[in-house]
Every structure is written in structure tokens, then in C-alpha cells.
Amino acid sequence: MARVNDNYLKLKAGYLFPEIGRRVKAFTEANPSAKVIRLGIGDVTEPLPPAIVEAMHKAVDELAKRESFKGYGPEQGYDFLREAIAKNDFQARGCDISADEVFVSDGSKCDTGNILDIFGLDNKVAVQDPVYPVYVDTNVMSGRTGEADGSGRYAGLVYLPCTAENNFSPSLPTEKVDLIYLCSPNNPTGATLNKETLVKWVDFAKKNDAIILYDAAYEAYITDNSLPHSIYEIPGARECAIEFRSFSKNAGFTGTRCAYTVVPKTLTGTTSSGERREIYPLWMRRHTTKFNGVSYPVQVGAAAAYSPAGKEQIAKLVGFYLENARLLREGLQAAGLTVFGGVNAPYIWIKTPGGQTSWEFFDTLLSKAHLVGTPGSGFGSCGEGYFRLSAFNSRANIEEALSRATKLLK
Amino acid sequence: MARVNDNYLKLKAGYLFPEIGRRVKAFTEANPSAKVIRLGIGDVTEPLPPAIVEAMHKAVDELAKRESFKGYGPEQGYDFLREAIAKNDFQARGCDISADEVFVSDGSKCDTGNILDIFGLDNKVAVQDPVYPVYVDTNVMSGRTGEADGSGRYAGLVYLPCTAENNFSPSLPTEKVDLIYLCSPNNPTGATLNKETLVKWVDFAKKNDAIILYDAAYEAYITDNSLPHSIYEIPGARECAIEFRSFSKNAGFTGTRCAYTVVPKTLTGTTSSGERREIYPLWMRRHTTKFNGVSYPVQVGAAAAYSPAGKEQIAKLVGFYLENARLLREGLQAAGLTVFGGVNAPYIWIKTPGGQTSWEFFDTLLSKAHLVGTPGSGFGSCGEGYFRLSAFNSRANIEEALSRATKLLK
């Protein structure tokens, strides 16, 4: 009798974004003439940089000729890309990360879920609250939690509240934890962890023999020079952290698909009998057995992000979205809202006005201003009363959205 | 204290192909002038069909313009591709499979591993022996087995021997099993399951409430019109089977990456409390939470495989490899070897001569004829004394390999 994985039955109704999709669909079907502007899902809108397009065309042409055809590549990614990543994203910032510690993948969403494969089910897992739902859901699916309570919190997980009161920077856990997800610049709050704070986290992890799963998918949006781009800028992080990065939000790869995970060779965990083991060969085994590498033209495109032209074009692209974020932040503040984030991040985190719940504000914005955002409560119980807007859009849409929101809030 | 997944420690040394890689590397470093021909890994060698190249270029150009740019696509794949798959690969052969039962992914290797996520750990798993190692290794990693014995067999798995004695067609299990991997055309033996045999398997699965994981990645190589291309050609399969397909071996996508999995909505399993549940929503949840869709230009390329030009070009490509297979099969038979497979499959399965073990024959072929194949024992204990050659190569290499092998075997 084929048995299903009962853990899936613990998952609360639909993943956040499908639920938003359902509500928007119902609204647009009932109001076909409404011009809905979507600031919900954090999806880029601007075309791929020309340097990347050119590189991808060349790579497709290589696949068209026998002498340059590429079959299976290394599962971990081609050296040309791993080396460009190690050099530009890490070594250039003084981080001691080598190319063979970089594992190229098709997405950070996949990586942050898949990484759990190599860890025992008995690890105590800490997440920020609000949190990117994939961290939580993949832990539920793999059986590291009990049932959810009324607020949507799963038994067994340690939730680290991030609210205006602590400036969206979580306190160190007061109980023993083994795996800690940190996301900076943060999705959904747009908050960033500064060096002093990250030092505290690295020290905590080392002292408690915990591993930090550091999601830096929005690293490109950091404009403040004092902020760390990588956790490996912190001494000791090679002994306690895995870092996730993506080409989605800097190079516009949400539909093109490329990301990477850094697993330092100096990172260790223990077996159930207390023996110390390197994490690196476990992830290597997982990645080579359950994955077959990223599409060749996509890897060539990603590598072009590090060419001089690519870098310049990406800086412009990121600058464009950051200007959107500035307009949203300042415009909504002027309209009377309390607004966080949007400085070193593409996300604006709003305190919902008039004591509305997050979903009430969602429905208000959708029905009265035809704007779609993301309810903060969808990211966790501490997100209740907050609302996320994304700066990924055309300038015209951002301006129109601001004008509608301002009218609504008058 | 971060705990590793102890199940990984049960895995036997290196995945088969890395081990081959190590031996070949050692040989070529010691013999730099040797012209090694690789007939080991089943990787295609011929360029992508022009219709696919053209489609991919167009798709890359779409990404270069704001008005046609594509961000996140549906995780399950674009409708244009899912519909082409359902229509051409299933409905055209009388299989009742709809587009929304098709989940597009980046590889069958990933899919056959990932599918295990949605099943309980207490399922009894049956695999053919010899077997594609990924089925076994992913079950070990997820904790569905005990330790391996001296022959490499893991406790808890049910092995179904496939040898010359049963014509490489496994007998029905004599004990209760819940998940059954079948691969046809088979990797590594090149054997195919005919309709009568598949009917027996479907009946067995339905009677025992088991689910068949049907890997048809080599379906394009079927030339015998009486053989089923899909398990859904068998009545009742919608109630007991998941099918895996790939663009790797027909359209040459090993480096381009696209595949798909069919999960019928009529397929069910049970919870641990005996409640019946549909498998479809579980896979949907897994696929949308832990995966973010296949690269857009890749999906456009895959869809071009179903255009009239694409179909013609792919038929030619498959025909080319099949002719390689025929040359290898007949040439090696003429040289005195006992040879199986290579008719409806790109793999030749050889009985090693003179009672050599599989790895002995590997070392003989490598050192004396500079040919690389795959030791049958790497696929399971019943593969001992067999050896796999792949027909994926240039005609010149196939002819040269044959000539060297013939000389060696004299």
C-alpha cells in the first residue's frame, strides 16, 4: 500500500502566492476593466542586460555545432562560472571562498529547500518571523515540525520575532538551536543585518555548534558601504555558515534560472553518534546525485554578469529598481503611512493603516485601488499588521500605484 | 549541535560515474598520448536540432525586450509546452493524459529522486537489478534502507534480478512492495517491457495498491511498433503509475536540461491512518514549493521538438544513434561477444568474455584498447559479469572503437 508523506498534510492551505493569485483572479474576473498593478510577487520586470543576451546567443550557437556542443556539464557548474563567482562576489570583498566551494544551481528557492536533505531530522530549526515561507514549508514537508497552531506557527520550530520594536533584527535565540535561517537584505521586511549584528550571530553559531543558512539573494541592493554583502566577511563564518545567492534579482534571471550555494570545506556537523563530519562532501553527494547541472546557455549568461559590460548594466538595472523603492517609500510616507525597508532592499514593508489586518489591507488595496501587494501575515504571525510592496515594476506603474494609493489613503 | 543526515553515511563510495572518471583520469595522465574513446556515460554528442536552436534564439530575444520579457513562469511549466507534450506524447498514442497532469522539470534524474519526497518513509521499495543508481541512492539518502551488504545491496530494498536467464525482464515481487521502479527501454540493459508484461505489472500494482515509478527516458528509441511508449497505454495505469520522460536523449538536451513527470489526478496513496489521498496535490505542492520552473528559452526549445521540423530532425538524430547501436551490437557479436540490447535502446549490454568481472573488463578495455565503458556491477550485483556500452558517439568513434575491440578480442 503506497503511503504518502503525512508531513505534507500538516501544511497550511496554499502557499502564500497561489492564494494571492486566486484572490486577484476572482477580482479581475468580476472586474474585467480594472487595470490591476501587481506589486505582490517579487518578480523583475526589466529585460535581461544586453551583455547577457549576447552571451546566451553565443552559447546557443555553440550547442548548434558538433565541435562546440555541450552535453552533461559538471553538476556543480562550469569552472568558468564558479571561478567568476568566487573571484567577484567573494575574493574581491576579502572573503576566503574558493571556486570549488561554489555550487551552481537553478534557484535559491530550490537550494534553501534542498539543503535540508543533508541534515538530520532531529535538528532544532530557527527562522525569523516574518519569514520567506519556503524555509518553513520545506521543514514541515521533511518532518522537522509538528502541527501548526492557530497563528500558523508549527510546533518544533523556533520563531525569532522581527518587528518595528526590534528594528526587524531578531534577538539571539534563548533556547538551543542547530540550524538558523537568516535573510539579509530581508525578504519580506527589507531590513539588513549590519556587521556588528552578524558578528554576534556568527559567534553564537560557533559557540552553539549551530549552522547559519544565510540567504543573500538580495545582496545586490546593498548601497550602504558599511553593510556586509556576504556572511563570509565575518571572521569565523567559514566554520558555521552556508550562503545562498541568486542571479534572479540582480541580473533579472527569475525566468532564466540561475543561482548558487556556497558550502565551505571547513564547515562541519555531527553524526547521531557524535562523530564530526564535513558538510561539504554531503552536499557534493546530494548535488551530484539529485541534480544534473544548470542549462549551459544559462551558465554562460550568468558568467556574462561578471564582464565589465555586464557589471555596468546590472548596476544600472539594480539602480532602477532602487529608485522605484525610494519613490514608493517616500511617496507612501508622504501619504501618511509608516514605511520600513526599501533602502538597501527592493522591498517596502508597510505598517497597515487604521489597525487593518494584513489581508484586510490586501483586499482594500485590491478592491479600491486595484493594487496587489503581499499580506505581511502570509510571512508569519509577526507579519500581521504589515504589508509588503515590491519595487520590481516599470516606473510608470510605480508612479500610477503611488498616485492611486495616495488617493485611497487621503 | 547541527546534525548531519546519517543516512548519507550508508552510501557506498562514489557514485558510479565519478569513479569511472577517476580511473580514466589516472589512465590518461599516465598515458597522455592515448586516444581514449568514451562509450561510458550515456551522453549525447550531436548538436541540437536546428528547429530547437532557432526557437531558443527567438526566446532569448524575447528576454531582451521589456514587452516580451519573462520573469517567473508557472513552476509546472508553460502551457504551450505542457499542451504539446500531452497531445504529442500521450493523446496521439491513445493515452488519456491531460496537459495539467504534466510537470515540466530540469531533468529526470532530479525528478526520480525528488518524487520520493511525497511518499512516506515506510514504503517498501522495489528496484530492478541492475538498476540506474540514482533510484537506489536517493532511497538510501532519504532513509528508506539499512546498510549495504558485501554485494552492495541495501537492507530494506527489494531487488528484482534482471539477467540473461529471464531475458532482463524482472519477475513480479513475491513479497509486498509499495513503490516499484521500472525503466523501459532499460538503462543499463537496453531491454524493453512489452505490452503483455506491462499489463502484468499494472495489474500487480493495482491489486497490491502499489505505485509504479515508470522511467521512460529512452522511449524515443523504440522502433518495434508493438512496444508501448508509455505506461499509460496500459488500461488502469492512471490509477497506479507516475511516468518520467526527458528531452535529453531524443532532442539532445543533456546540457540544455528539460524533462517532465506525469502524475495522473486519479492516482492515490494512503496516509498512515489509512485515509486515501490523491498524489497529484502533493506533487503540485512539492513542485511549486521546492522548484521554480525551467528556464524560459529551454522550455521554448523543448516545445520546438514537437514542431513538424523538430520532429523530423529528432527522428534523424535518434536514427543516427540507433544505427551506432546496430553497428556496435553486430560488430561485437561478430567479434565473438554475447550482446544484448541496442535494438530499441541506445545501450549495448555485453556479457564480459572469459569470466572477467565487470571492473576487470573495464580495466582491460581501457588499458589495452583505450575504450571506456560502464561496468555492469556498478548498476547492481546482478550486473556483475556484464558491461554497458553507449551508442551516443560520432560514427567515426563507433567504428574506431569497434575496430579496437575486435582486435583486442581476437
PDB file of C-alpha atoms in Angstrom, chain B residues 16 21 25 47 52 58 60 103 108 120 131 146 167 173 175 197 210 214 233 246 256 272-273 285 333 342 356 372 382:
ATOM      1  CA  LEU B  16      29.416   5.107 -10.353  1.00  0.00           C
ATOM      2  CA  GLY B  21      36.038   9.481 -14.167  1.00  0.00           C
ATOM      3  CA  LYS B  25      41.810  10.466 -15.424  1.00  0.00           C
ATOM      4  CA  PRO B  47      24.324  19.198 -31.934  1.00  0.00           C
ATOM      5  CA  ILE B  52      15.292  23.952 -31.445  1.00  0.00           C
ATOM      6  CA  LYS B  58      13.902  33.698 -30.501  1.00  0.00           C
ATOM      7  CA  VAL B  60      16.464  34.754 -25.770  1.00  0.00           C
ATOM      8  CA  PHE B 103       5.021  18.746 -14.674  1.00  0.00           C
ATOM      9  CA  SER B 108      14.566  13.063 -14.964  1.00  0.00           C
ATOM     10  CA  GLY B 120       6.260   8.078   3.446  1.00  0.00           C
ATOM     11  CA  VAL B 131      19.444  -0.506 -11.901  1.00  0.00           C
ATOM     12  CA  GLY B 146      19.528  -0.033   6.112  1.00  0.00           C
ATOM     13  CA  ASN B 167      15.663 -12.025 -20.647  1.00  0.00           C
ATOM     14  CA  PRO B 173       7.822  -9.487  -6.487  1.00  0.00           C
ATOM     15  CA  GLU B 175       6.753 -10.068  -1.178  1.00  0.00           C
ATOM     16  CA  THR B 197       4.466  -7.739 -19.412  1.00  0.00           C
ATOM     17  CA  ALA B 210       1.400  -0.125  -5.165  1.00  0.00           C
ATOM     18  CA  TYR B 214       7.972   4.347 -14.709  1.00  0.00           C
ATOM     19  CA  GLU B 233      -1.060   2.745 -22.963  1.00  0.00           C
ATOM     20  CA  SER B 246      13.176  13.583 -20.759  1.00  0.00           C
ATOM     21  CA  THR B 256      20.275  22.080 -22.112  1.00  0.00           C
ATOM     22  CA  SER B 272      -0.532   6.299   7.937  1.00  0.00           C
ATOM     23  CA  SER B 273      -4.031   6.230   9.402  1.00  0.00           C
ATOM     24  CA  ARG B 285       2.805  21.301  -3.570  1.00  0.00           C
ATOM     25  CA  GLN B 333      28.696 -10.191 -31.889  1.00  0.00           C
ATOM     26  CA  GLY B 342      20.824  -1.972 -28.718  1.00  0.00           C
ATOM     27  CA  GLN B 356      36.148 -11.376 -16.182  1.00  0.00           C
ATOM     28  CA  VAL B 372      35.749   3.494 -21.730  1.00  0.00           C
ATOM     29  CA  CYS B 382      23.124  -8.792 -10.969  1.00  0.00           C
TER      30      CYS B 382
END
